[in-house]
mmCIF file of C-alpha atoms in Angstrom:
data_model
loop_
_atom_site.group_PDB
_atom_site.id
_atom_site.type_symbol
_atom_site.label_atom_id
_atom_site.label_comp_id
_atom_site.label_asym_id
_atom_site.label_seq_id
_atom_site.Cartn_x
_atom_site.Cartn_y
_atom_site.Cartn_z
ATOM 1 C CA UNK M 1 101.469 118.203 110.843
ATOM 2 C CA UNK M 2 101.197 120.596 107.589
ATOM 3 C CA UNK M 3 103.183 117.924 105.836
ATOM 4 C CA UNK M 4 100.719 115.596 106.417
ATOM 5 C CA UNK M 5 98.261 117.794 105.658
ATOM 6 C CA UNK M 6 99.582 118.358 101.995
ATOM 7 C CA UNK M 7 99.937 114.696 101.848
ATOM 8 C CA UNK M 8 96.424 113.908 101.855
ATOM 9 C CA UNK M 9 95.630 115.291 98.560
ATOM 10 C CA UNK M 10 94.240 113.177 95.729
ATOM 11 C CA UNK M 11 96.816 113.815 93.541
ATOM 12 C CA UNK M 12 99.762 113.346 96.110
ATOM 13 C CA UNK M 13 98.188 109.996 97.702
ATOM 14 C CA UNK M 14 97.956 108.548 94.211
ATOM 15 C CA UNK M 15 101.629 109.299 93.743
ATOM 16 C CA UNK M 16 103.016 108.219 96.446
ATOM 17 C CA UNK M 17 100.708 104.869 96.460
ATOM 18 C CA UNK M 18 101.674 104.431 92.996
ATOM 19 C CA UNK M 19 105.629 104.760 94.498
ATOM 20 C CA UNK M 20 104.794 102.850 97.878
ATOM 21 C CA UNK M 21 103.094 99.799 95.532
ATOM 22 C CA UNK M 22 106.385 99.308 93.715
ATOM 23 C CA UNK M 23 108.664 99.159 96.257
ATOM 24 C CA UNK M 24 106.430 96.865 97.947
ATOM 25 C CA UNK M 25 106.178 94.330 94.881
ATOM 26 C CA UNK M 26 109.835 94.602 94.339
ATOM 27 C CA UNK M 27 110.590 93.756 98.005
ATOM 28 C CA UNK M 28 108.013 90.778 98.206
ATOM 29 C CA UNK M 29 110.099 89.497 95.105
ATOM 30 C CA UNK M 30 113.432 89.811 97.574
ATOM 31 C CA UNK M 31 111.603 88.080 100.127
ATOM 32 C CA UNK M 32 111.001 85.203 98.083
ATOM 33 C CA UNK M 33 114.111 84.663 96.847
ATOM 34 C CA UNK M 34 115.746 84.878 99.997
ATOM 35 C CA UNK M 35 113.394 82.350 101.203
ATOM 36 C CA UNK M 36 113.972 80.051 98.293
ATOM 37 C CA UNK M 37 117.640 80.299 98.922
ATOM 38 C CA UNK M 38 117.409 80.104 103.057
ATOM 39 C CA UNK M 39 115.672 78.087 105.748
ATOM 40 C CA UNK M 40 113.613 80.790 107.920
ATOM 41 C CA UNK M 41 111.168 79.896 110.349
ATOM 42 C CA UNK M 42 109.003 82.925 111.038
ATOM 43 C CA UNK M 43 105.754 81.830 110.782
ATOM 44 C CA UNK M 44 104.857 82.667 107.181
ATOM 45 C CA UNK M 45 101.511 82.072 105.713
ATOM 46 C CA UNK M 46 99.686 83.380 102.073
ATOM 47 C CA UNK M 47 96.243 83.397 103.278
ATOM 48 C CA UNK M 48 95.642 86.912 101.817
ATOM 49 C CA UNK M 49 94.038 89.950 103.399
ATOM 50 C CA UNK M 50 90.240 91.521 103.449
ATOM 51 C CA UNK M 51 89.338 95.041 104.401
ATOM 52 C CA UNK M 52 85.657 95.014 105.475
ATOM 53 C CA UNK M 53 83.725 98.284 105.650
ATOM 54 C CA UNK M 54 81.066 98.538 107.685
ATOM 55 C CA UNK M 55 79.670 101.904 106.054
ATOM 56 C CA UNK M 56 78.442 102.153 102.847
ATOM 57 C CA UNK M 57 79.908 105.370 101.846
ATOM 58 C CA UNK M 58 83.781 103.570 103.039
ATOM 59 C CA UNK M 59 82.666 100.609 101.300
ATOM 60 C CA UNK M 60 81.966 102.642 97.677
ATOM 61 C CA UNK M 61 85.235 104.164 98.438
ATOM 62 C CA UNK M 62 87.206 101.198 98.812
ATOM 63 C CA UNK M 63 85.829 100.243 95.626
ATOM 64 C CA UNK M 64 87.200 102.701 93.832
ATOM 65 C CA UNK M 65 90.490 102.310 95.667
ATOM 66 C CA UNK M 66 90.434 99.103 94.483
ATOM 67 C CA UNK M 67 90.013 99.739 90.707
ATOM 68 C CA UNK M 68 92.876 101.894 91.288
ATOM 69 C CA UNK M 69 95.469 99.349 92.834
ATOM 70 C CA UNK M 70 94.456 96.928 90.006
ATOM 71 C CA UNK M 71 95.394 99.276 87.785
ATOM 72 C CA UNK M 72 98.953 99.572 89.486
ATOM 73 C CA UNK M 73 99.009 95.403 89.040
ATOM 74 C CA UNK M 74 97.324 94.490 92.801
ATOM 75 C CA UNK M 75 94.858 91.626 93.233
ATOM 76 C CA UNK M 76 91.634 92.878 94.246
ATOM 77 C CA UNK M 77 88.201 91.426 94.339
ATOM 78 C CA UNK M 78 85.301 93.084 95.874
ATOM 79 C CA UNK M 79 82.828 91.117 98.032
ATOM 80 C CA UNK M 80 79.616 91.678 99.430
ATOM 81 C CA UNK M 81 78.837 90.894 103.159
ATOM 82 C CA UNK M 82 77.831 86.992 102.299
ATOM 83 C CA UNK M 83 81.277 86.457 100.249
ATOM 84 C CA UNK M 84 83.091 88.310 103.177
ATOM 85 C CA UNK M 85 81.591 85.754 106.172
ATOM 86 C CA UNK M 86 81.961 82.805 103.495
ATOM 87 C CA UNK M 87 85.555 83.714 102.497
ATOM 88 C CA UNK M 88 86.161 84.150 106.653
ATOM 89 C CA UNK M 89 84.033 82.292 108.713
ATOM 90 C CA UNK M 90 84.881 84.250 111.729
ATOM 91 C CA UNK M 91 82.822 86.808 110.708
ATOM 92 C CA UNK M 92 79.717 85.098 110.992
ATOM 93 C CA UNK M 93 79.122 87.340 114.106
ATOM 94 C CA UNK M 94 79.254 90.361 112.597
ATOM 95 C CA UNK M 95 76.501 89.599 109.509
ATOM 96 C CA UNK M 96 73.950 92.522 108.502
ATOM 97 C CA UNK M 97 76.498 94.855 110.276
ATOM 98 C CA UNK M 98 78.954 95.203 107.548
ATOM 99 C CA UNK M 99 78.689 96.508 103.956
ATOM 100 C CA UNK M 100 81.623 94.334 102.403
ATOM 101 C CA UNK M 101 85.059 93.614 101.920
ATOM 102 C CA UNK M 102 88.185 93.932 99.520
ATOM 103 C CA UNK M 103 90.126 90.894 99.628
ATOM 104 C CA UNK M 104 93.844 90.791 98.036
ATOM 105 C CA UNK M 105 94.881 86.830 97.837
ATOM 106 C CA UNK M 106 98.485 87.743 97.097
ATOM 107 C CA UNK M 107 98.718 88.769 100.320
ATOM 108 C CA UNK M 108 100.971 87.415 102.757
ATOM 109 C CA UNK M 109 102.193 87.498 106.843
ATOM 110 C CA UNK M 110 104.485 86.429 109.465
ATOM 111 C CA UNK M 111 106.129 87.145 112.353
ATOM 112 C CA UNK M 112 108.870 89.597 112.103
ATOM 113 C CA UNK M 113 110.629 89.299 115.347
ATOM 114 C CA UNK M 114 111.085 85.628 114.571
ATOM 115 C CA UNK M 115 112.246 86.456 111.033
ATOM 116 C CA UNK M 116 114.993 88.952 112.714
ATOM 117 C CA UNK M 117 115.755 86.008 115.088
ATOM 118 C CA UNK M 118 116.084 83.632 112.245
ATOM 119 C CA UNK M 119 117.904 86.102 110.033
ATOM 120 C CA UNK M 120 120.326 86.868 112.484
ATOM 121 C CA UNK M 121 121.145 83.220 113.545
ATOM 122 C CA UNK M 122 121.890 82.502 109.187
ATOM 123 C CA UNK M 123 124.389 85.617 109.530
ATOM 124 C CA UNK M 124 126.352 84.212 112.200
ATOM 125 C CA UNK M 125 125.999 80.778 111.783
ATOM 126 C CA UNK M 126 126.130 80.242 108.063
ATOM 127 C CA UNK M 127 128.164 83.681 106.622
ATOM 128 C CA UNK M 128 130.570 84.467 110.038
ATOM 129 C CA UNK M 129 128.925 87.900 110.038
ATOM 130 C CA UNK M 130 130.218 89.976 113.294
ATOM 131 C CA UNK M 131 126.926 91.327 115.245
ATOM 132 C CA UNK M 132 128.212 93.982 117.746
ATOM 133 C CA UNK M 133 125.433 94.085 120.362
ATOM 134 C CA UNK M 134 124.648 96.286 123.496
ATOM 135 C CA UNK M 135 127.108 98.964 122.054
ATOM 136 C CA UNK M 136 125.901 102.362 123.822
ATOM 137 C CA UNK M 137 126.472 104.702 120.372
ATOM 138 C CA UNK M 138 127.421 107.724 120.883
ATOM 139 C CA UNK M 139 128.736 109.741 117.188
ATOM 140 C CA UNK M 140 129.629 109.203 114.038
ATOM 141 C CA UNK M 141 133.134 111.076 113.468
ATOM 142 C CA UNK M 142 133.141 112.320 109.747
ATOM 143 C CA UNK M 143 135.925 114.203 108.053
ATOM 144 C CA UNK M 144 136.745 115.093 104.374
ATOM 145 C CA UNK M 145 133.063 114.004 103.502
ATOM 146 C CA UNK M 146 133.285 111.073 104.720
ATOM 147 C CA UNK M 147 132.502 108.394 107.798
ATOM 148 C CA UNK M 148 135.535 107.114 109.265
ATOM 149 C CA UNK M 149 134.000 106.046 112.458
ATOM 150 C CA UNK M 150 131.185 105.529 115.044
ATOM 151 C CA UNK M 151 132.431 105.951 118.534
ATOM 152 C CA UNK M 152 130.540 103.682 121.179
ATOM 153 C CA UNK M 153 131.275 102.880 125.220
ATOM 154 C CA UNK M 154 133.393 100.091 124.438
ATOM 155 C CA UNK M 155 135.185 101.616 121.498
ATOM 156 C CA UNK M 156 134.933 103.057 118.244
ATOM 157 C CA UNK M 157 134.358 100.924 114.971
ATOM 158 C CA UNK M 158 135.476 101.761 111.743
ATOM 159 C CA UNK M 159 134.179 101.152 108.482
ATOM 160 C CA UNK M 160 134.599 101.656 104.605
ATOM 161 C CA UNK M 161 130.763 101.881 104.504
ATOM 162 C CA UNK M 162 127.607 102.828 107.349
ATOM 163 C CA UNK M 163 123.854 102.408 107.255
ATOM 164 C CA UNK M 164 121.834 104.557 109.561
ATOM 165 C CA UNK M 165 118.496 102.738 109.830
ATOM 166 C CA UNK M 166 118.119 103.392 113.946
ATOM 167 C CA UNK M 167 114.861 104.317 113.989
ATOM 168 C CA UNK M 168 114.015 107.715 115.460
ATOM 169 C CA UNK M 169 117.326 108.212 117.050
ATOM 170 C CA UNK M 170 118.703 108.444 113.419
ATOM 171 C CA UNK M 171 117.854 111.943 113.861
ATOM 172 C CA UNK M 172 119.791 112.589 116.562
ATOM 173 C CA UNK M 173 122.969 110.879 115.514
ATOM 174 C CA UNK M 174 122.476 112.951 112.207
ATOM 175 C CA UNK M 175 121.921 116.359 113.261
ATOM 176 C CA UNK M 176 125.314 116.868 114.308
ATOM 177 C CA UNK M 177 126.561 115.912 110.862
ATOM 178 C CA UNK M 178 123.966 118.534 109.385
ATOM 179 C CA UNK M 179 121.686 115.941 108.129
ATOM 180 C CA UNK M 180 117.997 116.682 108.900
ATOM 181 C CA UNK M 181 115.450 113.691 108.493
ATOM 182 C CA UNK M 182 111.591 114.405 108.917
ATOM 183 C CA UNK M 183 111.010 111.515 111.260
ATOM 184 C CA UNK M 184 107.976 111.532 113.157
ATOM 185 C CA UNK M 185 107.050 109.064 115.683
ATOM 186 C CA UNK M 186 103.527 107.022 115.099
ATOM 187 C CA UNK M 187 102.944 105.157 118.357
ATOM 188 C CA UNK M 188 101.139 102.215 117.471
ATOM 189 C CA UNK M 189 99.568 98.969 119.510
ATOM 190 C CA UNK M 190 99.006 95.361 119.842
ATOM 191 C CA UNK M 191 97.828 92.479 121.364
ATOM 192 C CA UNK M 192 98.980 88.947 120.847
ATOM 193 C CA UNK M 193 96.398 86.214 121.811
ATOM 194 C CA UNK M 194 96.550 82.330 121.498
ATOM 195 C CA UNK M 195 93.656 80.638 119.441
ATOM 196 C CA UNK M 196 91.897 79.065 121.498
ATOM 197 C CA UNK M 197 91.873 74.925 121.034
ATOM 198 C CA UNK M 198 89.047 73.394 118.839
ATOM 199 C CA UNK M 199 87.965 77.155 117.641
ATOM 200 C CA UNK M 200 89.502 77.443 114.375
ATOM 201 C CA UNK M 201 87.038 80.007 113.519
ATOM 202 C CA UNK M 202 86.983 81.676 116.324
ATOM 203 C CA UNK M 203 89.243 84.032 115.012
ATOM 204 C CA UNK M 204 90.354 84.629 111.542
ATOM 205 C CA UNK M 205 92.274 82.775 109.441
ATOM 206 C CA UNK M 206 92.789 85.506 106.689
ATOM 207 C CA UNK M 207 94.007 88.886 107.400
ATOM 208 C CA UNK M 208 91.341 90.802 108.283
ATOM 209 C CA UNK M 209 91.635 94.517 108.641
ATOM 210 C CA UNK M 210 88.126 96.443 110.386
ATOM 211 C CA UNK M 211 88.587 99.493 108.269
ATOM 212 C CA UNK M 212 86.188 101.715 110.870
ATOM 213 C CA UNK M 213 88.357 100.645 113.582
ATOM 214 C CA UNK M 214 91.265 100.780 112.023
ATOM 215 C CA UNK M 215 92.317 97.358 113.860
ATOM 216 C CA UNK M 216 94.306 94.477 111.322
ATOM 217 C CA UNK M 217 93.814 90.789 112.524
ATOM 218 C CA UNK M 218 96.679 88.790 111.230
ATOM 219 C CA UNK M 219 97.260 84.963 111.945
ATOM 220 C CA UNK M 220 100.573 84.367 112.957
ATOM 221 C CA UNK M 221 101.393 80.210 113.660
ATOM 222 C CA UNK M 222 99.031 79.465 117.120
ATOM 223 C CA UNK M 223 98.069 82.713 117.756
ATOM 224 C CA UNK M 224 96.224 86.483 116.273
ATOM 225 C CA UNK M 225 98.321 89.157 115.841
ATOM 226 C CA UNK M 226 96.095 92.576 116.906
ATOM 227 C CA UNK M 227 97.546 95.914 115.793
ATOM 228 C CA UNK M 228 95.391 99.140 115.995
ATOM 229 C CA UNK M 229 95.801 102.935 116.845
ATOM 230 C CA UNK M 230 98.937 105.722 116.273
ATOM 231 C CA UNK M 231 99.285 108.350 118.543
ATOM 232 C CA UNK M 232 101.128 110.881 116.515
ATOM 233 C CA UNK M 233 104.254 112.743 118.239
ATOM 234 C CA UNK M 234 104.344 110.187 120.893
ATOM 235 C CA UNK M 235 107.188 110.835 123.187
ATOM 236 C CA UNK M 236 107.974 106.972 124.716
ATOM 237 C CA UNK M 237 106.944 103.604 123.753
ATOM 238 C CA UNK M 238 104.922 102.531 126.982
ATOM 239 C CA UNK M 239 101.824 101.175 127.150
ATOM 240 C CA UNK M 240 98.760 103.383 128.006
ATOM 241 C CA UNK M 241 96.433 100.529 129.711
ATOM 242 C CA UNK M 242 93.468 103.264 128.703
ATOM 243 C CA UNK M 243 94.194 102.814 124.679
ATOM 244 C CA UNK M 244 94.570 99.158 125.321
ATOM 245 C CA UNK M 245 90.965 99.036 127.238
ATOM 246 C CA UNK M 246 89.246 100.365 124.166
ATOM 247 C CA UNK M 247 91.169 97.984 121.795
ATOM 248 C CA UNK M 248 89.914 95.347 123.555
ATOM 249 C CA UNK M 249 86.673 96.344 123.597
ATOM 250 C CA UNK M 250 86.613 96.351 120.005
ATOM 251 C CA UNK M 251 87.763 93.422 119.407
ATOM 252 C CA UNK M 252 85.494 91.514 121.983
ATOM 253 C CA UNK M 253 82.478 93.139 120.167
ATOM 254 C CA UNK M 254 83.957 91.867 116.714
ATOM 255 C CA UNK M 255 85.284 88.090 117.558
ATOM 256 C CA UNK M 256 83.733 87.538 121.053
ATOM 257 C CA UNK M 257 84.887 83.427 120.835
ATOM 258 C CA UNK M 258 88.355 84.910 120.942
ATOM 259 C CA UNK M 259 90.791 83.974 123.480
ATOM 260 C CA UNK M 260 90.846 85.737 126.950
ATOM 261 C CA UNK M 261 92.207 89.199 126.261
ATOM 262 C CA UNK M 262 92.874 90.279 129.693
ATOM 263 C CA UNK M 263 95.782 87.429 129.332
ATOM 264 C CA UNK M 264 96.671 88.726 125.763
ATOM 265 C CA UNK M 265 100.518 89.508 125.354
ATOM 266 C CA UNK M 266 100.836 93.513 125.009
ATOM 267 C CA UNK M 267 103.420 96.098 123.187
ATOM 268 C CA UNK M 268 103.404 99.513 122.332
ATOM 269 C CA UNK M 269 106.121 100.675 119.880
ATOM 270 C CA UNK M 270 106.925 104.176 118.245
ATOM 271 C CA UNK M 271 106.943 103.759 114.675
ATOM 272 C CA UNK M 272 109.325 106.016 112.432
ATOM 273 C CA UNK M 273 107.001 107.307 109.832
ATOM 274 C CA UNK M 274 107.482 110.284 107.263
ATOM 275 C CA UNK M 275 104.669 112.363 106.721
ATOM 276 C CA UNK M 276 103.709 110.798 103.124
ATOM 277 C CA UNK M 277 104.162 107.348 104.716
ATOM 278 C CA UNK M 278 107.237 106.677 102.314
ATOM 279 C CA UNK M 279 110.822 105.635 103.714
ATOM 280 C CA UNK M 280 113.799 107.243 102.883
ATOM 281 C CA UNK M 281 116.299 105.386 101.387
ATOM 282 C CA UNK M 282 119.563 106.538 99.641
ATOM 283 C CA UNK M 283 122.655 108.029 99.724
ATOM 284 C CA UNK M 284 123.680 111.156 102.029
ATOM 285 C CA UNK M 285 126.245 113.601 101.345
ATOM 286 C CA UNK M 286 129.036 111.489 103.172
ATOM 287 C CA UNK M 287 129.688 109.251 100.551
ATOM 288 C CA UNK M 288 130.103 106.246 102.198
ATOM 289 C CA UNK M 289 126.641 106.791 104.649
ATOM 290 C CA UNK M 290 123.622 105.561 103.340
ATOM 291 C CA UNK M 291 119.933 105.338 105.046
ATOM 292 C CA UNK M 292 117.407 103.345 105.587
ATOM 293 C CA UNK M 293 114.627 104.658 107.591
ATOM 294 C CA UNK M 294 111.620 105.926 108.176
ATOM 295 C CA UNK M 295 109.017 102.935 107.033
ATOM 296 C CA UNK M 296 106.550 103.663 109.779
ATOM 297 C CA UNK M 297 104.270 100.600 109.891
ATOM 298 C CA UNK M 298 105.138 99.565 106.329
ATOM 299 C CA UNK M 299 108.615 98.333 108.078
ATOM 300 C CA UNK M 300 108.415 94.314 107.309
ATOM 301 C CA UNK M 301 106.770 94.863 103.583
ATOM 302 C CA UNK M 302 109.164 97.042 102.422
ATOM 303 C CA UNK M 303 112.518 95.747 104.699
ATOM 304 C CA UNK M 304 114.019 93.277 101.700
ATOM 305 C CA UNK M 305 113.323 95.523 99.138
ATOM 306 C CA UNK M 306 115.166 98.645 100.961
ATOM 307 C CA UNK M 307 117.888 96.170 101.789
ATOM 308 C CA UNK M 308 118.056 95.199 98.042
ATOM 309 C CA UNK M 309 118.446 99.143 97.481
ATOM 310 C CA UNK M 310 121.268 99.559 100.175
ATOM 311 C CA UNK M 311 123.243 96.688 98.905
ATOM 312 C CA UNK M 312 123.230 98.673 95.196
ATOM 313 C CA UNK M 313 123.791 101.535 96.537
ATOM 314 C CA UNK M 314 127.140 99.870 98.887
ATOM 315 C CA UNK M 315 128.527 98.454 96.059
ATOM 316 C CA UNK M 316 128.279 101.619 93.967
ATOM 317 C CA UNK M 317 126.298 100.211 90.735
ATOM 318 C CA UNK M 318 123.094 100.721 89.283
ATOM 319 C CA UNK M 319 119.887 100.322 91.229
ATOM 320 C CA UNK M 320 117.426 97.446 90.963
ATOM 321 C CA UNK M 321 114.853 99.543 91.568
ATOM 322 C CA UNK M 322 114.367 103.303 90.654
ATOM 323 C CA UNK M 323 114.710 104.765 94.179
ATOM 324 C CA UNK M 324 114.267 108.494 93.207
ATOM 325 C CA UNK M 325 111.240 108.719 94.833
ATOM 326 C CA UNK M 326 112.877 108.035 98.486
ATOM 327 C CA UNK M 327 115.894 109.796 98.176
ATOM 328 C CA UNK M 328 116.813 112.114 101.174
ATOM 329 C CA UNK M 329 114.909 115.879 100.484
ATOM 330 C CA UNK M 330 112.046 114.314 97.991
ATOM 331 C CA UNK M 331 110.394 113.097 100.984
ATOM 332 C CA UNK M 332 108.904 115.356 104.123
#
């Protein structure tokens, strides 16, 4: 918690924005190509994104944040409450209780599970990539500074390279080896609701993220993607039906044409976050062990990029990208 803390400082969120943005840009670059080179169905739109604030005071500092991000090479273009509701329709509801918006047009979404889906299908399918599923892991067996092998229940398998990118139980299969990540789990929320039929605009179109709330709205084919709330430290990914109460509530006060929530698909998930909201990605001291982890809820904007950085880093030449800034022990 004192690591976030000492994260929050002007000087240190500017840094690690600055670090965040162009990882981000260089992985939305990856994701194009490999969409330009591949057939994947996952729901993909470019309808762009718009933070409303509801306060003045969040609005005037959004403002500012914006001026910053354009500086860093973002779209940004501030909107008052009229722009906002004609931009997004959906938001008629909500007029004369909102101050204005920042809406990025670059922006883009889809569904991530179905890009996994699709991704893995290409691998098999197309390149004869062996997936080796429901494998209980159990350690990695190292020796001479190196990984020779993971052991599982039906086996161990051997490698000349590994990536540890399991999430929060990357910790745990690392510890032994002396490797000590700062992973902290962010338990975050959703709710997945159909649009209804004939009500376009009864839910948004764009990405819309309620700022005070703290809830993002994102279109995904038929239906609205809901994601709101982190419960920091959380121990298990179940759902708490009390969390999910209120984030209905909020949304029924802010799209009230929206689909029957009580029928709304659920999750609850722990994100692996660090505590300046940057993954780490790099090399270890095992020279053929790499990692990949730790995106928190930045996990599907930053996954081709990171991927990008692995592959360099596999094939032992030059990064793409400068990945100093997310190299194991610069980030806490």
């Amino acid at each position: 918690l004192l690591n976030f803390l000492l994260a929050c400082s002007p000087g240190t969120f500017q840094k690690h924005t600055a670090e965040l943005a162009m990882l981000a840009g260089f992985s939305r670059t990856a994701m194009h190509d490999l969409m330009q080179a591949e057939a994947l169905d996952f729901d993909f739109n470019r309808f762009g994104k718009l933070v409303i604030h509801r306060d003045r005071q969040s609005f005037e500092n959004a403002v500012a944040l914006a001026a910053y991000q354009k500086e860093l090479g973002a779209e940004q273009d501030v909107l008052d409450d009229e722009a906002c509701i004609a931009l997004e329709p959906s938001l008629t509801g909500l007029k004369g209780q909102f101050s204005g918006g920042v809406f990025t047009p670059s922006e883009e979404a889809g569904d991530c599970r179905k890009f996994c889906e699709a991704l893995d299908t290409l691998l098999q399918e197309k390149y004869g990539v062996t997936r080796l599923y429901h494998h209980k892991i159990g350690a990695l067996r190292a020796e001479q500074g190196r990984v020779r092998a993971v052991s599982t229940d039906r086996g161990n398998v051997e490698a000349d390279h590994f990536v540890m990118t399991a999430g929060l139980a990357s910790r745990e299969l690392l510890r032994p080896l002396g490797i000590s990540l700062p992973l902290c789990a962010l338990k975050g929320y959703s709710l997945t609701v159909s649009v209804p039929d004939g009500a376009e605009t009864a839910a948004p179109k764009i990405s819309v993220t309620d700022s005070q709330n703290k809830i993002v709205y994102a279109r995904l084919g038929g239906t609205v993607r809901i994601a709101a709330m982190v419960d920091i430290g959380a121990s298990d990914a179940a759902v708490n039906p009390r969390r999910l109460d209120t984030l209905k509530k909020q949304v029924r006060s802010t799209f009230p044409r929206l689909a029957d929530l009580d029928h709304a698909q659920s999750w609850a998930g722990l994100r692996p976050a660090t505590a300046q909201g940057k993954p780490i990605i790099g090399k270890t001291p095992y020279r053929n062990l790499s990692l990949n982890v730790g995106h928190g809820a930045l996990g599907f904007t930053l996954a081709c990029g990171s991927a990008r950085l692995i592959r360099d880093f596999i094939d032992e030449r030059p990064a793409a990208l400068d990945a100093t800034p997310f190299a194991l022990g610069t980030v806490h």
